[in-house]
PDB file of C-alpha atoms in Angstrom:
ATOM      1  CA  UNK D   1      -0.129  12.723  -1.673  1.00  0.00           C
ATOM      2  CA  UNK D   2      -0.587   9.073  -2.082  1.00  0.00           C
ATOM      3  CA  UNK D   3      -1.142   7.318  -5.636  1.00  0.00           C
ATOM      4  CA  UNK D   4      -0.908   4.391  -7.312  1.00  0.00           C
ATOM      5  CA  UNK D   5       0.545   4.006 -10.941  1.00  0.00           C
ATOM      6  CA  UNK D   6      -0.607   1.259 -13.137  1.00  0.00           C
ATOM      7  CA  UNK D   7       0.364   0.135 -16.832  1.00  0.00           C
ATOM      8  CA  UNK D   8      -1.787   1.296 -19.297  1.00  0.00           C
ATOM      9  CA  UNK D   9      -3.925  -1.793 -21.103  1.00  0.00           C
ATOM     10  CA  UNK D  10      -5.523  -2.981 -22.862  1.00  0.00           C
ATOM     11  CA  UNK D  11      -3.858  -6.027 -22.421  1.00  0.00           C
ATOM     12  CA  UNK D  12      -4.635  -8.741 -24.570  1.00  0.00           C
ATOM     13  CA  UNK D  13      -3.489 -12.620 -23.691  1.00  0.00           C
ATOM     14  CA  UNK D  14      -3.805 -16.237 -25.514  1.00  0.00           C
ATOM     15  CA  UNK D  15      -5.088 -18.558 -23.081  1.00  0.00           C
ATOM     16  CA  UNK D  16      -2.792 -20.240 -20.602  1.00  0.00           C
ATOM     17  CA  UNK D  17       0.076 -17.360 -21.438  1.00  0.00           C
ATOM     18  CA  UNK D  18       2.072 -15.593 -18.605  1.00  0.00           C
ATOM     19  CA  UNK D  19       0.360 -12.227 -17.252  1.00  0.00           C
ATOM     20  CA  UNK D  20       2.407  -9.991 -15.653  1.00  0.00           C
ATOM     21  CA  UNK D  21       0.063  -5.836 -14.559  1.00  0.00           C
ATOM     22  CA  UNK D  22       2.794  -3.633 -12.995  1.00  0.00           C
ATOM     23  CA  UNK D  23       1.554  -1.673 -10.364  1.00  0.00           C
ATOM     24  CA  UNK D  24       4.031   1.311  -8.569  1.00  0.00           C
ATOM     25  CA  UNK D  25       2.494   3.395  -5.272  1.00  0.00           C
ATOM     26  CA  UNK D  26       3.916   6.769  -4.010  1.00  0.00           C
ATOM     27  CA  UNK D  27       2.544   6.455   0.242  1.00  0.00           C
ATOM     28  CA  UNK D  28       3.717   8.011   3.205  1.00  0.00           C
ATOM     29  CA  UNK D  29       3.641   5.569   6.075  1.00  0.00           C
ATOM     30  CA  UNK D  30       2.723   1.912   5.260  1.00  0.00           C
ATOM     31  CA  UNK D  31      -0.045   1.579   3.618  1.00  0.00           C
ATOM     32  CA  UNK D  32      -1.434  -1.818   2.777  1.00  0.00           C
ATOM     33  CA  UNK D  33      -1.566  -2.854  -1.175  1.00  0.00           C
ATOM     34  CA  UNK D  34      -4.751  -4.607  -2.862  1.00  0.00           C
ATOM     35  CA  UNK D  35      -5.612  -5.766  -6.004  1.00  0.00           C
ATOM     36  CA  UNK D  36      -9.366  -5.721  -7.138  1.00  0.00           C
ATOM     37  CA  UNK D  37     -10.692  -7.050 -10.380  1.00  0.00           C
ATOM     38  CA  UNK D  38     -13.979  -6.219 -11.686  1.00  0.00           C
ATOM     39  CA  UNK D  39     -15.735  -8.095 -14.035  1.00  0.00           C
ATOM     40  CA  UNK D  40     -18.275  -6.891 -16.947  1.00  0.00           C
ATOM     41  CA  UNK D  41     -21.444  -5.408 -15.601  1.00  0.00           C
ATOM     42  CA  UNK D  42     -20.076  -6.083 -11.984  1.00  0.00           C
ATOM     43  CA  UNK D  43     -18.738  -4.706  -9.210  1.00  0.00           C
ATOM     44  CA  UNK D  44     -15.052  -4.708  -7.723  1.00  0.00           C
ATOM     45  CA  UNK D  45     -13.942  -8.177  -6.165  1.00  0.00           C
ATOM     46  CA  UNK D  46     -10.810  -8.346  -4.210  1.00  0.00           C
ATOM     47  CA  UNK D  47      -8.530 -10.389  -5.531  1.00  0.00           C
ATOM     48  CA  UNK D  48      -5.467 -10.082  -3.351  1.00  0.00           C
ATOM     49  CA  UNK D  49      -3.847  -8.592  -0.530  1.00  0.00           C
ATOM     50  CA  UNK D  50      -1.185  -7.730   1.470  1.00  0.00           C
ATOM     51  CA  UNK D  51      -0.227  -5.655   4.307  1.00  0.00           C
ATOM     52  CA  UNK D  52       3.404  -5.665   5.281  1.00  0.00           C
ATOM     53  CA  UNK D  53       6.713  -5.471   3.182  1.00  0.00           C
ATOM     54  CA  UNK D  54       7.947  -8.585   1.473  1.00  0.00           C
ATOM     55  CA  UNK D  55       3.865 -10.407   1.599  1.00  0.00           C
ATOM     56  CA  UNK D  56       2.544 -12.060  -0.892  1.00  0.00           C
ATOM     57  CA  UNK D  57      -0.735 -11.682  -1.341  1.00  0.00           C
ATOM     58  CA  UNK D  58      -2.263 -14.725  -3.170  1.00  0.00           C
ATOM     59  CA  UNK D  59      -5.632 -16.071  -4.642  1.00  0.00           C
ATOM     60  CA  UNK D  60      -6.773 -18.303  -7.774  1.00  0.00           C
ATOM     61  CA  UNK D  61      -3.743 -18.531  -9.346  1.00  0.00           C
ATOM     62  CA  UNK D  62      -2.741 -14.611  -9.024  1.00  0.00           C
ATOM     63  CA  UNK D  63      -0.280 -13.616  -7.018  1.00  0.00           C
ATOM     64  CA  UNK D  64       1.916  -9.886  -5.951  1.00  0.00           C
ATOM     65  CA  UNK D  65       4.300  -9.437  -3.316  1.00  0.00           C
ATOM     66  CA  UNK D  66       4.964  -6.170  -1.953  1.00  0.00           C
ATOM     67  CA  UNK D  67       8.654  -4.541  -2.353  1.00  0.00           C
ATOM     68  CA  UNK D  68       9.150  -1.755  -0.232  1.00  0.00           C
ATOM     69  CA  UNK D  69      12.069  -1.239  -1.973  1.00  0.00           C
ATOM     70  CA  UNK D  70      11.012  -0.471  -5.695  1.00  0.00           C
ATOM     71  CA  UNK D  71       7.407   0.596  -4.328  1.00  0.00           C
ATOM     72  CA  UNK D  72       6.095  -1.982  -6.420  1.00  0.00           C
ATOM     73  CA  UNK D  73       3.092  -4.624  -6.417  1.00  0.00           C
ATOM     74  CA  UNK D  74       2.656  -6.155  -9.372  1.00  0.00           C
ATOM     75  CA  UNK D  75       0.166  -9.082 -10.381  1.00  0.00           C
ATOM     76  CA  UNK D  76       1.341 -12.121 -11.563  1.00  0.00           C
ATOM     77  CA  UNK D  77      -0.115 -15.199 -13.165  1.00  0.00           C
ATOM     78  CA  UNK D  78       1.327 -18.234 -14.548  1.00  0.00           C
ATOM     79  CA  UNK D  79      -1.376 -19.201 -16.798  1.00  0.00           C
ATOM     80  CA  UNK D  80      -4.441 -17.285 -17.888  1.00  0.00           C
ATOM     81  CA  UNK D  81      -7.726 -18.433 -18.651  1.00  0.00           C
ATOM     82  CA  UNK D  82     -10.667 -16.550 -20.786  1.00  0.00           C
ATOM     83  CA  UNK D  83     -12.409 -16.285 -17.587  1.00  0.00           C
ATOM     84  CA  UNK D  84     -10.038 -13.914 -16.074  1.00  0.00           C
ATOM     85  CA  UNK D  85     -10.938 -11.228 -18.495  1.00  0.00           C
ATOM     86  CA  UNK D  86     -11.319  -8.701 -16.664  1.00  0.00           C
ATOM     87  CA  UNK D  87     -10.339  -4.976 -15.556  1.00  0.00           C
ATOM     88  CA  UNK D  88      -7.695  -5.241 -12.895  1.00  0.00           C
ATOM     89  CA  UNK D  89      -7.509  -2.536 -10.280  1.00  0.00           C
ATOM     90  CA  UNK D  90      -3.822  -1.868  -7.945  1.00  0.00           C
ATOM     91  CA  UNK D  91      -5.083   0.334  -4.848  1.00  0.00           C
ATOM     92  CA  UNK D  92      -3.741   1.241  -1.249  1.00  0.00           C
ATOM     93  CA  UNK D  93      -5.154   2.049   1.722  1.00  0.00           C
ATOM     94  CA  UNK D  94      -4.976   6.013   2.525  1.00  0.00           C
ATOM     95  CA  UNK D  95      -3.848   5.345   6.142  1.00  0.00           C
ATOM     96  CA  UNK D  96      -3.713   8.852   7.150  1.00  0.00           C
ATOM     97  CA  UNK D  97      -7.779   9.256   5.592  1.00  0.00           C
ATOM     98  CA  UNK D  98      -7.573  13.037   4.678  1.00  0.00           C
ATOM     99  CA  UNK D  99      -8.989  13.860   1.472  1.00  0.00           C
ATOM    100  CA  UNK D 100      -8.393  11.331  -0.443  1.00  0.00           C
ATOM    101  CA  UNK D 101     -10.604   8.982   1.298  1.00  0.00           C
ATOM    102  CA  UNK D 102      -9.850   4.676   2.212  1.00  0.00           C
ATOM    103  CA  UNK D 103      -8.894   3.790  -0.998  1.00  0.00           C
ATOM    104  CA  UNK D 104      -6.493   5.073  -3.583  1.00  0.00           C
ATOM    105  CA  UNK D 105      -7.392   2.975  -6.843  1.00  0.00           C
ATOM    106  CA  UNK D 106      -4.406   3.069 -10.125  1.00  0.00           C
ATOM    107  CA  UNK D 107      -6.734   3.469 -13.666  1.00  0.00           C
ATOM    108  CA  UNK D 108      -7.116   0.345 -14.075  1.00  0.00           C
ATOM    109  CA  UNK D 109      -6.238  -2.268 -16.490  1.00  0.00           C
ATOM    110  CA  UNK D 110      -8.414  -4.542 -19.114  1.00  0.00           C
ATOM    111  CA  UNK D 111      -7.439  -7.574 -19.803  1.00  0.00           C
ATOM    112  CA  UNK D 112      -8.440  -9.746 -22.591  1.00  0.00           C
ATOM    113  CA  UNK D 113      -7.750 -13.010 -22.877  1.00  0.00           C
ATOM    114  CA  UNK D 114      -8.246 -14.859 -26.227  1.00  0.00           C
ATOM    115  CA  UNK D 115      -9.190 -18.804 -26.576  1.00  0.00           C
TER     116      UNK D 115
ATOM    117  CA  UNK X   1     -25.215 -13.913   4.136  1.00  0.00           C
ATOM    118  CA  UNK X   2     -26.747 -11.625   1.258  1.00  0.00           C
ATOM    119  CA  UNK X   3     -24.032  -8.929  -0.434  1.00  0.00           C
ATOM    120  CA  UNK X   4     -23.774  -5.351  -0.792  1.00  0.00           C
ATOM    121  CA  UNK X   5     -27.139  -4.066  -2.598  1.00  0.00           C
ATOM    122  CA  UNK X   6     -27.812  -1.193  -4.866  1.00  0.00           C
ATOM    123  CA  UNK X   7     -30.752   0.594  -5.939  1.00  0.00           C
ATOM    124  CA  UNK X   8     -31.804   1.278  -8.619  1.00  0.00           C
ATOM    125  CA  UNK X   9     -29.028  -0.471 -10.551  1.00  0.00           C
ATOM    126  CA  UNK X  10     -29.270   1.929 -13.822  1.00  0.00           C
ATOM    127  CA  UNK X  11     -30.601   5.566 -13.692  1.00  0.00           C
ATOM    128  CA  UNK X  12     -31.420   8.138 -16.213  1.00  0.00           C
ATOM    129  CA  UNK X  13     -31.618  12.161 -15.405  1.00  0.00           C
ATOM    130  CA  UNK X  14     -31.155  15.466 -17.072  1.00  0.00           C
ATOM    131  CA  UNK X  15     -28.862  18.166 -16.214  1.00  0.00           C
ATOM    132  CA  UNK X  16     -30.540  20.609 -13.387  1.00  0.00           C
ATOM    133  CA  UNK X  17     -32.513  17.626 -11.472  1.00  0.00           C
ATOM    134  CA  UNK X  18     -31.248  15.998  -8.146  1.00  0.00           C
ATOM    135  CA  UNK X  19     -30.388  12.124  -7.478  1.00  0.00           C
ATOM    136  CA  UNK X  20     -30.744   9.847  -4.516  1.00  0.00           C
ATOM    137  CA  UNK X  21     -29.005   6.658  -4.643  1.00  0.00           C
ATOM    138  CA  UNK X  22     -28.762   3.550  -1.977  1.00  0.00           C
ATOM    139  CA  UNK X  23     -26.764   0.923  -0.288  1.00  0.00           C
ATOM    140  CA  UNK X  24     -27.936  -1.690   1.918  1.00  0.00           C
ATOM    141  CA  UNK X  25     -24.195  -2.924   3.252  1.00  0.00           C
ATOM    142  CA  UNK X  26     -24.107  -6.732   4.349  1.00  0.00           C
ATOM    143  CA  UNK X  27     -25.812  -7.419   7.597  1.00  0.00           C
ATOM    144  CA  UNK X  28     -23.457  -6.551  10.644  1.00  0.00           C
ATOM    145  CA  UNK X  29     -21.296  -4.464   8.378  1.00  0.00           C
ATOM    146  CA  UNK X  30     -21.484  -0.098  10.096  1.00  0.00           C
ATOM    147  CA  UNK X  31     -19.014   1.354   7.578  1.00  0.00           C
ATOM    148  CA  UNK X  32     -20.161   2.398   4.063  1.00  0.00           C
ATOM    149  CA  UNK X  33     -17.867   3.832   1.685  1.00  0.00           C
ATOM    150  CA  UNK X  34     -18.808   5.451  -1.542  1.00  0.00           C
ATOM    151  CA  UNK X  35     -16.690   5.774  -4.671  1.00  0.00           C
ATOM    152  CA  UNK X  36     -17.594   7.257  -8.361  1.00  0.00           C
ATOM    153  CA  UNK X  37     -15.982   5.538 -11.263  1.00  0.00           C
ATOM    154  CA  UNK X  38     -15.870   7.787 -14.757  1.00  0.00           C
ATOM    155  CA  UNK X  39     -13.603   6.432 -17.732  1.00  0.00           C
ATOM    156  CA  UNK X  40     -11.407   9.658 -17.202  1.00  0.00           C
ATOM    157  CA  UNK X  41     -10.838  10.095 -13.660  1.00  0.00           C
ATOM    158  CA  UNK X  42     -11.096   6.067 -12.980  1.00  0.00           C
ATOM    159  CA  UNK X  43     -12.165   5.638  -9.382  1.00  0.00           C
ATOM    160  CA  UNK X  44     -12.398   8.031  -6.731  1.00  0.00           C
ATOM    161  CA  UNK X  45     -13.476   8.269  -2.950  1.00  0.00           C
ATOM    162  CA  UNK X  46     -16.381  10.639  -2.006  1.00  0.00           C
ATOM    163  CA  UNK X  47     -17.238   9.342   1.230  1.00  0.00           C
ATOM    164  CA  UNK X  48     -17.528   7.232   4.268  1.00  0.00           C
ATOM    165  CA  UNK X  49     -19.856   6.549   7.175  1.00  0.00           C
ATOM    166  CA  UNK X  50     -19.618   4.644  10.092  1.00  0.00           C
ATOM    167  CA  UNK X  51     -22.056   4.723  12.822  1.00  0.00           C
ATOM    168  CA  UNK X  52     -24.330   7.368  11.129  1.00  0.00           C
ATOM    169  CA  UNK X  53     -21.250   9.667  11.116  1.00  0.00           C
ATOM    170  CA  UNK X  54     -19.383  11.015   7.844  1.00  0.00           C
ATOM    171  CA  UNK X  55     -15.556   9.968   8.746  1.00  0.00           C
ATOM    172  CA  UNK X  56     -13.933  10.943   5.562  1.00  0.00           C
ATOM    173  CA  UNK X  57     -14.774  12.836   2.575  1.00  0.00           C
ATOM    174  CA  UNK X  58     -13.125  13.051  -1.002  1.00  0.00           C
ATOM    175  CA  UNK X  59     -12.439  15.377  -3.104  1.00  0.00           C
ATOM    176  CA  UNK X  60     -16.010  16.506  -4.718  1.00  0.00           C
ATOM    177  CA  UNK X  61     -17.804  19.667  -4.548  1.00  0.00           C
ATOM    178  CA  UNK X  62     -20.848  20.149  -2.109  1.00  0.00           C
ATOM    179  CA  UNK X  63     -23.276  19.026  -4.693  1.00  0.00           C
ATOM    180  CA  UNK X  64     -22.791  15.657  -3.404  1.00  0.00           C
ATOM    181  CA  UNK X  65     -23.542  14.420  -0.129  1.00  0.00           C
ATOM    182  CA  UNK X  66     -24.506  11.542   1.933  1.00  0.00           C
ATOM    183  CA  UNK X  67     -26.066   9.931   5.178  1.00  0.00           C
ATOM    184  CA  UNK X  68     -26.266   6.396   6.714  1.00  0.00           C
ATOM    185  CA  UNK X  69     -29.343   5.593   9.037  1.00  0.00           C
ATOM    186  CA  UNK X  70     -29.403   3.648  11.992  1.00  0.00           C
ATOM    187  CA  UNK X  71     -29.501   0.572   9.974  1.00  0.00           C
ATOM    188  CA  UNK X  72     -26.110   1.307   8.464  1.00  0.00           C
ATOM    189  CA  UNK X  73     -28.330   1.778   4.996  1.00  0.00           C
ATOM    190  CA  UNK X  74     -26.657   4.724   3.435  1.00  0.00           C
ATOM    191  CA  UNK X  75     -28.099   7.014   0.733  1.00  0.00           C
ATOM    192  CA  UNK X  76     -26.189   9.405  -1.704  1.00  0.00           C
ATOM    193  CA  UNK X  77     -27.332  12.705  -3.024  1.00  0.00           C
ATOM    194  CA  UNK X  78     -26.564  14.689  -6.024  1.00  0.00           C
ATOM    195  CA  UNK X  79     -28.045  18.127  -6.536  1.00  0.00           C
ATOM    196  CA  UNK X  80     -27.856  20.082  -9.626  1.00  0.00           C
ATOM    197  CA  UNK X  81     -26.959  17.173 -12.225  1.00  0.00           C
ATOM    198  CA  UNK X  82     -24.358  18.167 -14.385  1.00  0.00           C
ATOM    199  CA  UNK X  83     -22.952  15.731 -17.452  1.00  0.00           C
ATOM    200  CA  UNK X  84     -19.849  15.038 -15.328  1.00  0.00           C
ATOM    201  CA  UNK X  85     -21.995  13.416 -13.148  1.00  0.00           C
ATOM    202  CA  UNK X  86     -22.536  10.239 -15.517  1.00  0.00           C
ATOM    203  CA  UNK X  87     -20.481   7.571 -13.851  1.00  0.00           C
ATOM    204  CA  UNK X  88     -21.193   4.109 -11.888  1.00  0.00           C
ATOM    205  CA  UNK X  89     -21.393   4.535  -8.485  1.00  0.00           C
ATOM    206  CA  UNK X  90     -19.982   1.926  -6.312  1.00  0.00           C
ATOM    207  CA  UNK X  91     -21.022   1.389  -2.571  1.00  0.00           C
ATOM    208  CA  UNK X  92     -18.382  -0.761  -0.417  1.00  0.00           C
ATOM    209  CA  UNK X  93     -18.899  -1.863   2.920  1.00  0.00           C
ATOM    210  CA  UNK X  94     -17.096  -2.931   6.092  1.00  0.00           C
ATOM    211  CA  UNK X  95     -17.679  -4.534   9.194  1.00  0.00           C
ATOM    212  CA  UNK X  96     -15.089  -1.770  10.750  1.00  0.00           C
ATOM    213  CA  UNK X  97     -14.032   1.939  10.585  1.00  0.00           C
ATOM    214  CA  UNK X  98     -11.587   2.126   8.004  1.00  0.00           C
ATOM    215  CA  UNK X  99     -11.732  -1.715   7.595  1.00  0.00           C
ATOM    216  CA  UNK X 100     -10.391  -1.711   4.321  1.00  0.00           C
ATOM    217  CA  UNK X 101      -9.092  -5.691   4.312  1.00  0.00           C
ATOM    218  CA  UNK X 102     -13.008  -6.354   4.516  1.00  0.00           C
ATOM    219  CA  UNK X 103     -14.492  -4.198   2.378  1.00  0.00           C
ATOM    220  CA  UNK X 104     -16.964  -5.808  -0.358  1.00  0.00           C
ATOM    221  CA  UNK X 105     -18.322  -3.974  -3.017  1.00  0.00           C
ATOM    222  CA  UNK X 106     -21.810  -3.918  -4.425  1.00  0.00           C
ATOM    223  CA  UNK X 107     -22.742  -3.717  -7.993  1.00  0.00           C
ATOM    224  CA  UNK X 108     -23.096  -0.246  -8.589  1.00  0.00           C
ATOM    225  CA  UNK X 109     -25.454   1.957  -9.883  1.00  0.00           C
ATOM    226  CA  UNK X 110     -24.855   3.499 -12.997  1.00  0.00           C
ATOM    227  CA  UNK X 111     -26.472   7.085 -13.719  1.00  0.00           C
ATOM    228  CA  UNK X 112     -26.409   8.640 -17.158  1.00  0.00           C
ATOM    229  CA  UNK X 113     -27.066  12.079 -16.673  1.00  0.00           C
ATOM    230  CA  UNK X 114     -28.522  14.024 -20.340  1.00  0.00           C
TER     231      UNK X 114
END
């Protein structure tokens, strides 16, 4: 069935460093690709999106492009900020439904980002 | 336009009693999802509604189950608490079936079950 890998955190950042989350899917089909971050004591945002191979899905700073090829969408950003601590969530959408629902969400990863 | 809402936002039971959770989705939105999130298993699909019908179900056992009203308000039911059951429980919604490029999320609400 579908799934969606993602690297293990915690992560922890200095302010204004590079952050790259890796983020691999398995998916029959085409499923679109999504990154949600949820913040402490709230619930999931999206972040980004995309819905084709080769978009890039883009939004306050963060950014992931979709290769078909390596099955990969990982989330970039050039400079971090203590106000993107955060857990980031990869997910796809379960275009075929079945059992395993809309979503498919990777475990998550917390990121910690240090003044 | 107010957001996904959530009640009661934290929730304490024992093991044996029964739970009833809610989601008001954003106004115009007829699809509500519902999704459990435990440290272990991460986040997981248990259902969605759209028009006052179940479309899709995940993986849980019967003890769980749902309904949306003609209001697209959608309540969540647990039956026979058991510790497992001690996750938050997030509530998306969409304006369309399967709509999953709009879907917001509320805030959850979080049941500790003792």
């Amino acid at each position: 069935g579908n799934s969606v890998t993602q690297m293990e955190g915690p992560v922890t950042l200095s302010e204004e460093a590079f952050l790259t989350i890796n983020c691999t899917y398995t998916a029959t089909g085409y499923p679109s690709l999504f990154w949600y971050v949820q913040y402490p004591g709230e619930g999931l945002q999206l972040l980004l999106k995309a819905t084709k191979a080769d978009d890039k899905g883009s939004n306050k700073g963060f950014e992931a492009t979709y290769r078909k090829e390596t099955t990969s969408f990982h989330l970039e950003k050039g400079s971090v900020q203590v106000s993107d601590s955060a857990v980031y969530f990869c997910a796809l959408s379960d275009e075929n439904g079945g059992s395993q629902g809309n979503l498919i969400f990777g475990k998550g990863t917390k990121l910690s980002v240090k003044p | 336009k107010a957001g996904v809402t959530q009640t009661p936002r934290y929730l304490i039971k024992t093991r044996g009693q029964q739970v009833t959770l809610s989601c008001s989705p954003i106004s115009g939105h007829r699809s509500v999802s519902w999704y459990q999130q435990t440290p272990g298993q991460g986040l997981q699909f248990l259902f969605e509604y759209f028009s006052e019908t179940q479309r899709n179900k995940g993986n849980f056992p019967g003890r769980f189950s749902g309904r949306q009203f003609s209001n697209s308000r959608s309540e969540m039911n647990v039956s026979t608490l058991e510790l497992g059951d001690s996750a938050l429980y997030l509530c998306a919604s969409s304006l369309e079936d399967r709509g999953w490029e709009t879907q917001y999320f509320g805030p959850g609400t979080r049941l500790l079950v003792l």
